[in-house]
Amino acid sequence: MTYTEELVAVLAACELFAGLDRSMLAVVAGLVRQETLPAGAIIFHQGDTGASMYFVKSGHVVSMARDVDGNEREVYEFGPGRFFGEMSIIDNAPRSATCEVLEEAELLILDAIDFYRIVWEHADIGVLMLVRMAKIMAGWLDEASIFLQDIVRWGETARKRAVIDEMSGLFNRRFLEEAMRSRLSRHAGRVPVSALLMLDIDNFHEINNRLGSEAGDAVIASAGAIYSTLMPENGVAARLAGDEFAFFLPGLDCAAAFELAEVIRAASEQLFLEFRPGPEAAPVKASLSVSLGVAAAPAHAGDAKGLYQAADKALFMAKESGRNRVVVFPDSNKT
């Protein structure tokens, strides 16, 4: 078997050339070049420019695309008879994925100039190739849509994990601090009206010690569920750590923030949970009370750090003065 005959046999097994007779395949065989690449070789990277398409004679090639968080995920695996890289010569587009050799691969390479030579000089072959390519790519797009949906879902989950505290279902400290910095540094020359509430669950460690950590976790989850329903539309409810919560309230002045803090305190008192300290133990009811500190900008601070410190100081005053109360910075008598 001559080299050309060998290439014709290889091309005949390629899905792109189904329907071409041997004379047509011989034309294509005269324009491709062959290359052998070892396992691990990168054929091209996502974003690269390119002017060639590839046919797998033997071995396997994997394509990987970056998801929304910059991580590479496998899209396709190309085995013998498959082709890839066609969009760079049809659409003159950057490579949409990175292609890497999984196991030593023999590739047939068709450069863009030769692809278009087929289209213009051998129209019968070109038409058959383009029609076949369109059908194959339509199937690939169906597969790709599933992959893209997975990427979107995975990316959304990842972003959610980055800003949400899983136990409480509220935002985490990182998101709260970013929201405060963004809001309070947005307006040059004046500090926008905002308030911050800081909250501690009273005697939380006693619940953990008496009823166990699972009971403590249930308290955090239940409190988070209630607090999320009490926030105004643009408010940010966050769990800082342990039994510490904070509520950032853009647009609320000190008086309005105090009223909301009292609503939160009263709602916490209405939360009754029942636990069994052990397998044979009788159910034990746990009730909650909370202490809150209130601070507002620009009344008490001009930036995020100052507002945080003022609210934290007010919370300390609330706990020192008997707990289960709301204290506004710096007025420790308003309860």
PDB file of N, CA and C in Angstrom, residues 116-126:
ATOM      1  N   TYR A 116      -9.372  25.804   1.753  1.00  0.00           N
ATOM      2  CA  TYR A 116     -10.072  26.652   0.795  1.00  0.00           C
ATOM      3  C   TYR A 116      -9.704  26.318  -0.651  1.00  0.00           C
ATOM      4  N   ARG A 117      -8.556  25.743  -0.846  1.00  0.00           N
ATOM      5  CA  ARG A 117      -8.213  25.260  -2.186  1.00  0.00           C
ATOM      6  C   ARG A 117      -9.187  24.152  -2.592  1.00  0.00           C
ATOM      7  N   ILE A 118      -9.511  23.271  -1.651  1.00  0.00           N
ATOM      8  CA  ILE A 118     -10.500  22.222  -1.926  1.00  0.00           C
ATOM      9  C   ILE A 118     -11.852  22.846  -2.260  1.00  0.00           C
ATOM     10  N   VAL A 119     -12.269  23.825  -1.441  1.00  0.00           N
ATOM     11  CA  VAL A 119     -13.579  24.449  -1.628  1.00  0.00           C
ATOM     12  C   VAL A 119     -13.692  25.113  -2.995  1.00  0.00           C
ATOM     13  N   TRP A 120     -12.625  25.831  -3.408  1.00  0.00           N
ATOM     14  CA  TRP A 120     -12.698  26.597  -4.656  1.00  0.00           C
ATOM     15  C   TRP A 120     -12.337  25.778  -5.885  1.00  0.00           C
ATOM     16  N   GLU A 121     -11.378  24.899  -5.761  1.00  0.00           N
ATOM     17  CA  GLU A 121     -10.917  24.163  -6.941  1.00  0.00           C
ATOM     18  C   GLU A 121     -11.623  22.825  -7.124  1.00  0.00           C
ATOM     19  N   HIS A 122     -12.218  22.318  -6.051  1.00  0.00           N
ATOM     20  CA  HIS A 122     -12.932  21.036  -6.114  1.00  0.00           C
ATOM     21  C   HIS A 122     -14.276  21.228  -5.410  1.00  0.00           C
ATOM     22  N   ALA A 123     -15.145  21.979  -6.061  1.00  0.00           N
ATOM     23  CA  ALA A 123     -16.400  22.380  -5.429  1.00  0.00           C
ATOM     24  C   ALA A 123     -17.237  21.186  -4.989  1.00  0.00           C
ATOM     25  N   ASP A 124     -17.209  20.103  -5.757  1.00  0.00           N
ATOM     26  CA  ASP A 124     -18.003  18.935  -5.381  1.00  0.00           C
ATOM     27  C   ASP A 124     -17.545  18.363  -4.045  1.00  0.00           C
ATOM     28  N   ILE A 125     -16.222  18.322  -3.844  1.00  0.00           N
ATOM     29  CA  ILE A 125     -15.688  17.840  -2.565  1.00  0.00           C
ATOM     30  C   ILE A 125     -15.999  18.843  -1.458  1.00  0.00           C
ATOM     31  N   GLY A 126     -15.783  20.130  -1.760  1.00  0.00           N
ATOM     32  CA  GLY A 126     -16.004  21.176  -0.763  1.00  0.00           C
ATOM     33  C   GLY A 126     -17.418  21.194  -0.239  1.00  0.00           C
TER      34      GLY A 126
END
